[in-house]
PDB file of C-alpha atoms in Angstrom:
ATOM      1  CA  MET A   8     -58.905  39.556  48.619  1.00  0.00           C
ATOM      2  CA  THR A   9     -59.191  35.657  48.858  1.00  0.00           C
ATOM      3  CA  GLU A  10     -55.936  33.489  47.538  1.00  0.00           C
ATOM      4  CA  ASN A  11     -56.664  30.748  45.158  1.00  0.00           C
ATOM      5  CA  PRO A  12     -55.217  27.416  46.991  1.00  0.00           C
ATOM      6  CA  ASP A  13     -54.472  26.150  43.424  1.00  0.00           C
ATOM      7  CA  THR A  14     -51.512  28.532  42.949  1.00  0.00           C
ATOM      8  CA  HIS A  15     -49.634  27.201  46.293  1.00  0.00           C
ATOM      9  CA  ASN A  16     -50.293  23.666  44.722  1.00  0.00           C
ATOM     10  CA  GLU A  17     -48.977  24.491  41.156  1.00  0.00           C
ATOM     11  CA  THR A  18     -45.248  25.487  42.568  1.00  0.00           C
ATOM     12  CA  PRO A  19     -44.547  22.187  44.272  1.00  0.00           C
ATOM     13  CA  LEU A  20     -46.029  20.406  41.305  1.00  0.00           C
ATOM     14  CA  ARG A  21     -43.782  22.087  38.759  1.00  0.00           C
ATOM     15  CA  ARG A  22     -40.586  21.720  40.976  1.00  0.00           C
ATOM     16  CA  GLY A  23     -41.404  18.147  41.267  1.00  0.00           C
ATOM     17  CA  LEU A  24     -41.921  17.898  37.342  1.00  0.00           C
ATOM     18  CA  LEU A  25     -38.626  19.642  36.960  1.00  0.00           C
ATOM     19  CA  ARG A  26     -36.566  17.293  39.208  1.00  0.00           C
ATOM     20  CA  SER A  27     -38.362  14.122  37.738  1.00  0.00           C
ATOM     21  CA  PHE A  28     -37.289  15.440  34.459  1.00  0.00           C
ATOM     22  CA  LEU A  29     -33.803  16.413  35.446  1.00  0.00           C
ATOM     23  CA  ARG A  30     -33.352  12.946  37.090  1.00  0.00           C
ATOM     24  CA  TRP A  31     -34.257  10.972  33.991  1.00  0.00           C
ATOM     25  CA  PHE A  32     -32.206  13.317  31.865  1.00  0.00           C
ATOM     26  CA  VAL A  33     -29.092  12.753  33.979  1.00  0.00           C
ATOM     27  CA  LEU A  34     -29.811   8.928  33.931  1.00  0.00           C
ATOM     28  CA  GLY A  35     -30.522   9.043  30.299  1.00  0.00           C
ATOM     29  CA  VAL A  36     -27.091  10.967  29.488  1.00  0.00           C
ATOM     30  CA  ALA A  37     -25.278   8.413  31.890  1.00  0.00           C
ATOM     31  CA  LEU A  38     -26.718   5.346  29.862  1.00  0.00           C
ATOM     32  CA  LEU A  39     -25.595   6.822  26.711  1.00  0.00           C
ATOM     33  CA  TRP A  40     -21.958   7.385  27.940  1.00  0.00           C
ATOM     34  CA  LEU A  41     -21.855   3.901  29.272  1.00  0.00           C
ATOM     35  CA  LEU A  42     -23.006   2.856  25.740  1.00  0.00           C
ATOM     36  CA  ALA A  43     -20.125   4.547  23.958  1.00  0.00           C
ATOM     37  CA  VAL A  44     -17.724   2.999  26.790  1.00  0.00           C
ATOM     38  CA  LEU A  45     -19.022  -0.175  25.784  1.00  0.00           C
ATOM     39  CA  ILE A  46     -18.540   0.555  21.907  1.00  0.00           C
ATOM     40  CA  LEU A  47     -14.886   1.594  22.446  1.00  0.00           C
ATOM     41  CA  VAL A  48     -14.171  -1.543  24.750  1.00  0.00           C
ATOM     42  CA  ALA A  49     -15.665  -3.526  21.937  1.00  0.00           C
ATOM     43  CA  ALA A  50     -13.842  -1.749  19.101  1.00  0.00           C
ATOM     44  CA  ARG A  51     -10.451  -3.026  20.679  1.00  0.00           C
ATOM     45  CA  TRP A  52     -11.411  -6.441  19.004  1.00  0.00           C
ATOM     46  CA  ILE A  53     -14.361  -5.511  16.362  1.00  0.00           C
ATOM     47  CA  ASP A  54     -13.929  -3.305  13.652  1.00  0.00           C
ATOM     48  CA  PRO A  55     -16.656  -0.599  13.736  1.00  0.00           C
ATOM     49  CA  PRO A  56     -19.290  -1.169  11.220  1.00  0.00           C
ATOM     50  CA  THR A  57     -19.993   2.448  10.724  1.00  0.00           C
ATOM     51  CA  THR A  58     -19.494   5.931  12.421  1.00  0.00           C
ATOM     52  CA  ALA A  59     -21.333   9.087  12.983  1.00  0.00           C
ATOM     53  CA  VAL A  60     -19.713  10.834  10.394  1.00  0.00           C
ATOM     54  CA  ARG A  61     -20.838   8.408   7.803  1.00  0.00           C
ATOM     55  CA  MET A  62     -24.331   8.319   8.991  1.00  0.00           C
ATOM     56  CA  GLU A  63     -24.363  11.929   8.713  1.00  0.00           C
ATOM     57  CA  ARG A  64     -23.216  12.253   5.076  1.00  0.00           C
ATOM     58  CA  ARG A  65     -25.869   9.515   4.550  1.00  0.00           C
ATOM     59  CA  MET A  66     -28.445  11.544   5.805  1.00  0.00           C
ATOM     60  CA  GLN A  67     -27.204  14.776   4.286  1.00  0.00           C
ATOM     61  CA  ALA A  68     -27.556  13.134   0.856  1.00  0.00           C
ATOM     62  CA  TRP A  69     -30.933  11.854   1.499  1.00  0.00           C
ATOM     63  CA  ILE A  70     -32.090  15.164   2.681  1.00  0.00           C
ATOM     64  CA  HIS A  71     -30.704  17.057  -0.325  1.00  0.00           C
ATOM     65  CA  HIS A  72     -31.451  14.381  -2.855  1.00  0.00           C
ATOM     66  CA  THR A  73     -27.643  14.055  -3.979  1.00  0.00           C
ATOM     67  CA  PRO A  74     -26.050  10.924  -5.190  1.00  0.00           C
ATOM     68  CA  TYR A  75     -23.988   9.143  -2.633  1.00  0.00           C
ATOM     69  CA  HIS A  76     -21.584   6.560  -3.287  1.00  0.00           C
ATOM     70  CA  GLU A  77     -19.528   5.101  -0.237  1.00  0.00           C
ATOM     71  CA  ARG A  78     -15.895   3.708  -0.656  1.00  0.00           C
ATOM     72  CA  TYR A  79     -14.715   1.850   2.160  1.00  0.00           C
ATOM     73  CA  LYS A  80     -12.443  -1.061   3.149  1.00  0.00           C
ATOM     74  CA  PHE A  81     -11.040  -1.644   6.324  1.00  0.00           C
ATOM     75  CA  VAL A  82      -7.650  -3.203   6.234  1.00  0.00           C
ATOM     76  CA  PRO A  83      -4.902  -4.140   9.334  1.00  0.00           C
ATOM     77  CA  LEU A  84      -2.533  -1.372  10.014  1.00  0.00           C
ATOM     78  CA  ASN A  85       0.338  -3.972   8.918  1.00  0.00           C
ATOM     79  CA  GLN A  86      -1.206  -3.537   5.527  1.00  0.00           C
ATOM     80  CA  ILE A  87      -1.008   0.396   5.481  1.00  0.00           C
ATOM     81  CA  SER A  88       2.414   1.699   4.428  1.00  0.00           C
ATOM     82  CA  PRO A  89       4.755   2.978   7.158  1.00  0.00           C
ATOM     83  CA  ASP A  90       5.294   6.155   5.177  1.00  0.00           C
ATOM     84  CA  PHE A  91       1.341   6.697   5.035  1.00  0.00           C
ATOM     85  CA  GLN A  92       1.140   6.309   8.839  1.00  0.00           C
ATOM     86  CA  HIS A  93       4.064   8.515   9.515  1.00  0.00           C
ATOM     87  CA  ALA A  94       2.709  11.066   7.026  1.00  0.00           C
ATOM     88  CA  VAL A  95      -0.704  11.254   8.997  1.00  0.00           C
ATOM     89  CA  ILE A  96       0.866  11.203  12.339  1.00  0.00           C
ATOM     90  CA  ALA A  97       3.121  14.228  11.254  1.00  0.00           C
ATOM     91  CA  ALA A  98       0.289  15.954   9.589  1.00  0.00           C
ATOM     92  CA  GLU A  99      -2.564  15.591  12.322  1.00  0.00           C
ATOM     93  CA  ASP A 100      -0.710  15.002  15.636  1.00  0.00           C
ATOM     94  CA  ALA A 101       3.199  15.034  15.960  1.00  0.00           C
ATOM     95  CA  ARG A 102       3.154  14.103  19.415  1.00  0.00           C
ATOM     96  CA  PHE A 103       0.759  10.933  18.815  1.00  0.00           C
ATOM     97  CA  TYR A 104       3.316   8.574  20.905  1.00  0.00           C
ATOM     98  CA  GLN A 105       4.019  11.229  23.795  1.00  0.00           C
ATOM     99  CA  HIS A 106       0.380  12.173  25.052  1.00  0.00           C
ATOM    100  CA  HIS A 107      -2.251  10.730  26.549  1.00  0.00           C
ATOM    101  CA  GLY A 108      -5.194  11.575  24.548  1.00  0.00           C
ATOM    102  CA  PHE A 109      -4.922  15.719  24.557  1.00  0.00           C
ATOM    103  CA  ASP A 110      -1.836  17.697  23.485  1.00  0.00           C
ATOM    104  CA  TRP A 111      -1.944  20.861  25.428  1.00  0.00           C
ATOM    105  CA  HIS A 112       1.112  22.418  23.710  1.00  0.00           C
ATOM    106  CA  ALA A 113      -0.746  21.781  20.422  1.00  0.00           C
ATOM    107  CA  MET A 114      -4.034  23.310  21.345  1.00  0.00           C
ATOM    108  CA  GLN A 115      -1.989  26.528  22.558  1.00  0.00           C
ATOM    109  CA  ILE A 116      -0.350  26.755  19.361  1.00  0.00           C
ATOM    110  CA  ALA A 117      -3.420  26.177  17.132  1.00  0.00           C
ATOM    111  CA  ALA A 118      -5.304  28.935  19.563  1.00  0.00           C
ATOM    112  CA  GLU A 119      -2.381  31.550  19.001  1.00  0.00           C
ATOM    113  CA  ASP A 120      -2.326  30.719  15.142  1.00  0.00           C
ATOM    114  CA  ASP A 121      -6.130  30.872  14.726  1.00  0.00           C
ATOM    115  CA  ILE A 122      -5.984  34.485  16.612  1.00  0.00           C
ATOM    116  CA  GLU A 123      -3.407  35.253  14.015  1.00  0.00           C
ATOM    117  CA  GLY A 124      -5.027  34.003  10.970  1.00  0.00           C
ATOM    118  CA  GLY A 125      -2.345  31.356   9.989  1.00  0.00           C
ATOM    119  CA  ARG A 126      -3.772  28.165  11.484  1.00  0.00           C
ATOM    120  CA  ILE A 127      -2.808  25.002   9.368  1.00  0.00           C
ATOM    121  CA  ARG A 128      -4.487  22.472  11.497  1.00  0.00           C
ATOM    122  CA  GLY A 129      -6.312  22.222  14.889  1.00  0.00           C
ATOM    123  CA  GLY A 130      -5.062  21.259  18.159  1.00  0.00           C
ATOM    124  CA  SER A 131      -7.024  17.870  18.384  1.00  0.00           C
ATOM    125  CA  THR A 132      -5.244  14.639  18.566  1.00  0.00           C
ATOM    126  CA  LEU A 133      -5.850  11.312  16.675  1.00  0.00           C
ATOM    127  CA  THR A 134      -7.591  10.126  19.642  1.00  0.00           C
ATOM    128  CA  GLN A 135      -9.692  13.070  19.785  1.00  0.00           C
ATOM    129  CA  GLN A 136     -10.677  12.960  16.141  1.00  0.00           C
ATOM    130  CA  LEU A 137     -11.452   8.964  16.341  1.00  0.00           C
ATOM    131  CA  VAL A 138     -13.905   9.974  19.148  1.00  0.00           C
ATOM    132  CA  LYS A 139     -15.744  12.475  17.545  1.00  0.00           C
ATOM    133  CA  ASN A 140     -15.709  10.479  14.129  1.00  0.00           C
ATOM    134  CA  LEU A 141     -17.184   7.417  15.764  1.00  0.00           C
ATOM    135  CA  PHE A 142     -19.654   9.295  17.943  1.00  0.00           C
ATOM    136  CA  PHE A 143     -20.409  12.885  17.202  1.00  0.00           C
ATOM    137  CA  GLY A 144     -19.968  13.522  13.442  1.00  0.00           C
ATOM    138  CA  THR A 145     -18.605  17.152  12.103  1.00  0.00           C
ATOM    139  CA  GLY A 146     -21.062  19.300  14.253  1.00  0.00           C
ATOM    140  CA  ARG A 147     -19.116  21.646  16.567  1.00  0.00           C
ATOM    141  CA  SER A 148     -20.596  22.729  20.168  1.00  0.00           C
ATOM    142  CA  ILE A 149     -19.328  22.912  23.864  1.00  0.00           C
ATOM    143  CA  LEU A 150     -21.458  20.191  25.192  1.00  0.00           C
ATOM    144  CA  ARG A 151     -20.126  17.765  22.342  1.00  0.00           C
ATOM    145  CA  LYS A 152     -16.520  19.094  22.956  1.00  0.00           C
ATOM    146  CA  GLY A 153     -17.242  18.328  26.537  1.00  0.00           C
ATOM    147  CA  ALA A 154     -18.696  14.679  26.134  1.00  0.00           C
ATOM    148  CA  GLU A 155     -15.800  13.848  23.628  1.00  0.00           C
ATOM    149  CA  SER A 156     -13.451  15.153  26.431  1.00  0.00           C
ATOM    150  CA  THR A 157     -14.810  12.315  28.877  1.00  0.00           C
ATOM    151  CA  LEU A 158     -14.305   9.934  26.185  1.00  0.00           C
ATOM    152  CA  VAL A 159     -10.967  10.249  25.092  1.00  0.00           C
ATOM    153  CA  PRO A 160      -9.386   9.087  27.989  1.00  0.00           C
ATOM    154  CA  VAL A 161     -11.233   5.791  27.736  1.00  0.00           C
ATOM    155  CA  ALA A 162     -10.167   5.348  24.581  1.00  0.00           C
ATOM    156  CA  GLU A 163      -6.390   5.699  25.190  1.00  0.00           C
ATOM    157  CA  LEU A 164      -6.768   3.475  28.211  1.00  0.00           C
ATOM    158  CA  VAL A 165      -8.808   0.461  26.587  1.00  0.00           C
ATOM    159  CA  LEU A 166      -7.747   0.746  23.004  1.00  0.00           C
ATOM    160  CA  GLY A 167      -3.809   1.560  22.897  1.00  0.00           C
ATOM    161  CA  LYS A 168      -1.859   3.903  20.558  1.00  0.00           C
ATOM    162  CA  GLN A 169      -1.513   1.096  17.726  1.00  0.00           C
ATOM    163  CA  ARG A 170      -5.309   0.490  17.799  1.00  0.00           C
ATOM    164  CA  ILE A 171      -6.231   3.945  17.812  1.00  0.00           C
ATOM    165  CA  LEU A 172      -4.192   4.611  14.908  1.00  0.00           C
ATOM    166  CA  GLU A 173      -5.662   1.577  12.971  1.00  0.00           C
ATOM    167  CA  LEU A 174      -9.022   2.683  13.568  1.00  0.00           C
ATOM    168  CA  TYR A 175      -8.432   6.233  12.663  1.00  0.00           C
ATOM    169  CA  LEU A 176      -6.521   5.691   9.653  1.00  0.00           C
ATOM    170  CA  ASN A 177      -9.805   3.314   8.581  1.00  0.00           C
ATOM    171  CA  VAL A 178     -12.594   5.426   9.680  1.00  0.00           C
ATOM    172  CA  VAL A 179     -11.468   9.047   8.774  1.00  0.00           C
ATOM    173  CA  GLU A 180     -12.945  10.866   5.594  1.00  0.00           C
ATOM    174  CA  TRP A 181     -10.705  11.519   2.822  1.00  0.00           C
ATOM    175  CA  GLY A 182     -12.971  12.480   0.481  1.00  0.00           C
ATOM    176  CA  PRO A 183     -16.877  12.568  -0.808  1.00  0.00           C
ATOM    177  CA  GLY A 184     -17.982   9.166   0.264  1.00  0.00           C
ATOM    178  CA  VAL A 185     -14.098   7.917   0.531  1.00  0.00           C
ATOM    179  CA  TYR A 186     -13.430   6.607   3.925  1.00  0.00           C
ATOM    180  CA  GLY A 187     -10.151   4.899   5.030  1.00  0.00           C
ATOM    181  CA  ALA A 188      -6.844   4.568   4.112  1.00  0.00           C
ATOM    182  CA  GLU A 189      -7.346   1.584   1.557  1.00  0.00           C
ATOM    183  CA  SER A 190     -10.170   3.410  -0.211  1.00  0.00           C
ATOM    184  CA  ALA A 191      -8.608   6.658  -0.261  1.00  0.00           C
ATOM    185  CA  CYS A 192      -5.435   5.265  -2.022  1.00  0.00           C
ATOM    186  CA  ARG A 193      -7.313   3.342  -4.539  1.00  0.00           C
ATOM    187  CA  TYR A 194      -9.693   6.538  -5.191  1.00  0.00           C
ATOM    188  CA  TYR A 195      -6.732   9.057  -5.780  1.00  0.00           C
ATOM    189  CA  TYR A 196      -3.769   6.898  -6.713  1.00  0.00           C
ATOM    190  CA  ARG A 197      -4.997   3.690  -8.002  1.00  0.00           C
ATOM    191  CA  THR A 198      -2.988   1.693  -5.525  1.00  0.00           C
ATOM    192  CA  SER A 199      -3.257   0.015  -2.086  1.00  0.00           C
ATOM    193  CA  ALA A 200      -2.364   1.319   1.138  1.00  0.00           C
ATOM    194  CA  ARG A 201       0.577  -0.774   1.391  1.00  0.00           C
ATOM    195  CA  ASN A 202       2.105   0.395  -1.883  1.00  0.00           C
ATOM    196  CA  ILE A 203       1.482   3.953  -1.496  1.00  0.00           C
ATOM    197  CA  ASP A 204       4.818   5.912  -1.890  1.00  0.00           C
ATOM    198  CA  ARG A 205       6.374   8.564   0.436  1.00  0.00           C
ATOM    199  CA  GLN A 206       5.179  11.516  -1.587  1.00  0.00           C
ATOM    200  CA  GLN A 207       1.608  10.132  -2.313  1.00  0.00           C
ATOM    201  CA  SER A 208       1.302   9.876   1.502  1.00  0.00           C
ATOM    202  CA  ALA A 209       2.519  13.050   2.320  1.00  0.00           C
ATOM    203  CA  GLN A 210      -0.186  14.701  -0.071  1.00  0.00           C
ATOM    204  CA  LEU A 211      -2.830  12.520   0.839  1.00  0.00           C
ATOM    205  CA  ALA A 212      -2.484  13.510   4.492  1.00  0.00           C
ATOM    206  CA  ALA A 213      -2.425  17.152   3.613  1.00  0.00           C
ATOM    207  CA  ILE A 214      -6.140  16.886   2.897  1.00  0.00           C
ATOM    208  CA  LEU A 215      -7.156  15.447   6.041  1.00  0.00           C
ATOM    209  CA  PRO A 216      -8.144  18.879   7.623  1.00  0.00           C
ATOM    210  CA  LEU A 217     -10.383  19.667   5.029  1.00  0.00           C
ATOM    211  CA  PRO A 218     -11.229  16.392   2.962  1.00  0.00           C
ATOM    212  CA  LEU A 219     -14.264  17.598   1.106  1.00  0.00           C
ATOM    213  CA  LYS A 220     -12.377  20.861  -0.410  1.00  0.00           C
ATOM    214  CA  ARG A 221      -8.830  19.619  -0.776  1.00  0.00           C
ATOM    215  CA  ARG A 222      -7.554  17.299  -3.378  1.00  0.00           C
ATOM    216  CA  PRO A 223      -3.994  15.677  -3.013  1.00  0.00           C
ATOM    217  CA  ASP A 224      -2.874  16.650  -6.283  1.00  0.00           C
ATOM    218  CA  HIS A 225      -3.086  20.323  -5.206  1.00  0.00           C
ATOM    219  CA  MET A 226      -1.248  19.722  -1.982  1.00  0.00           C
ATOM    220  CA  SER A 227       2.528  19.597  -3.182  1.00  0.00           C
ATOM    221  CA  HIS A 228       3.588  22.715  -0.541  1.00  0.00           C
ATOM    222  CA  TYR A 229       1.958  21.318   2.298  1.00  0.00           C
ATOM    223  CA  GLY A 230       2.863  17.830   1.438  1.00  0.00           C
ATOM    224  CA  GLY A 231       6.606  18.963   1.320  1.00  0.00           C
ATOM    225  CA  VAL A 232       6.061  20.468   4.934  1.00  0.00           C
ATOM    226  CA  ILE A 233       4.752  17.247   5.911  1.00  0.00           C
ATOM    227  CA  LEU A 234       7.799  15.439   4.511  1.00  0.00           C
ATOM    228  CA  GLU A 235      10.164  17.637   6.208  1.00  0.00           C
ATOM    229  CA  ARG A 236       8.549  17.291   9.589  1.00  0.00           C
ATOM    230  CA  MET A 237       8.844  13.338   8.941  1.00  0.00           C
ATOM    231  CA  ARG A 238      12.570  13.990   8.190  1.00  0.00           C
ATOM    232  CA  GLN A 239      13.166  15.890  11.386  1.00  0.00           C
ATOM    233  CA  VAL A 240      11.484  13.062  13.311  1.00  0.00           C
ATOM    234  CA  GLY A 241      13.816  10.308  11.584  1.00  0.00           C
ATOM    235  CA  TRP A 242      10.796   8.618   9.654  1.00  0.00           C
TER     236      TRP A 242
END
């Protein structure tokens, strides 16, 4: 039986194409990562004009033909009540000023609570949530988590804690089309982020894990838990 010489040529050609594809794929991923790093460096001084979450919500509204009205106003950290800042930290990342982007202790507790069915919040830090908000939207996948984990140390290094907190408070989603602390305070309480009181701050912070499903006026119990956490820390 005579072998077809084309068969021998197909295998090296296929391998060559595969290697070429992998090379370009790795190069593309590296370039995207470098772009994200440059955006984080720029975010030290420049307020982000939009985020992946906001673009995702616009796209969802367009696909489903639903009305979408965006409320967003960026304000400096010194125009956000310290009580509001503390309430968000107490609710979402109590060790914010102690960790370097990842809170392994909180992750372990969240995993144990998840197994037991009693989780109140996840183990993600404010830095992780900021990176996810800016670049990855609301989707969940192992690849997304891996990419996020490589950018979190960069964010901690180039931004610093105060800028991370300022960006997070200004870009996080607080309800349908509501982004940032100032917009949230005006939407729910008809007041500014500077003038929001302690109780309102705690109830607003309580909706962050599920901002499209929760409303602050239904968060009296969890708001009380957050106020107690704040008292324990001395805030």
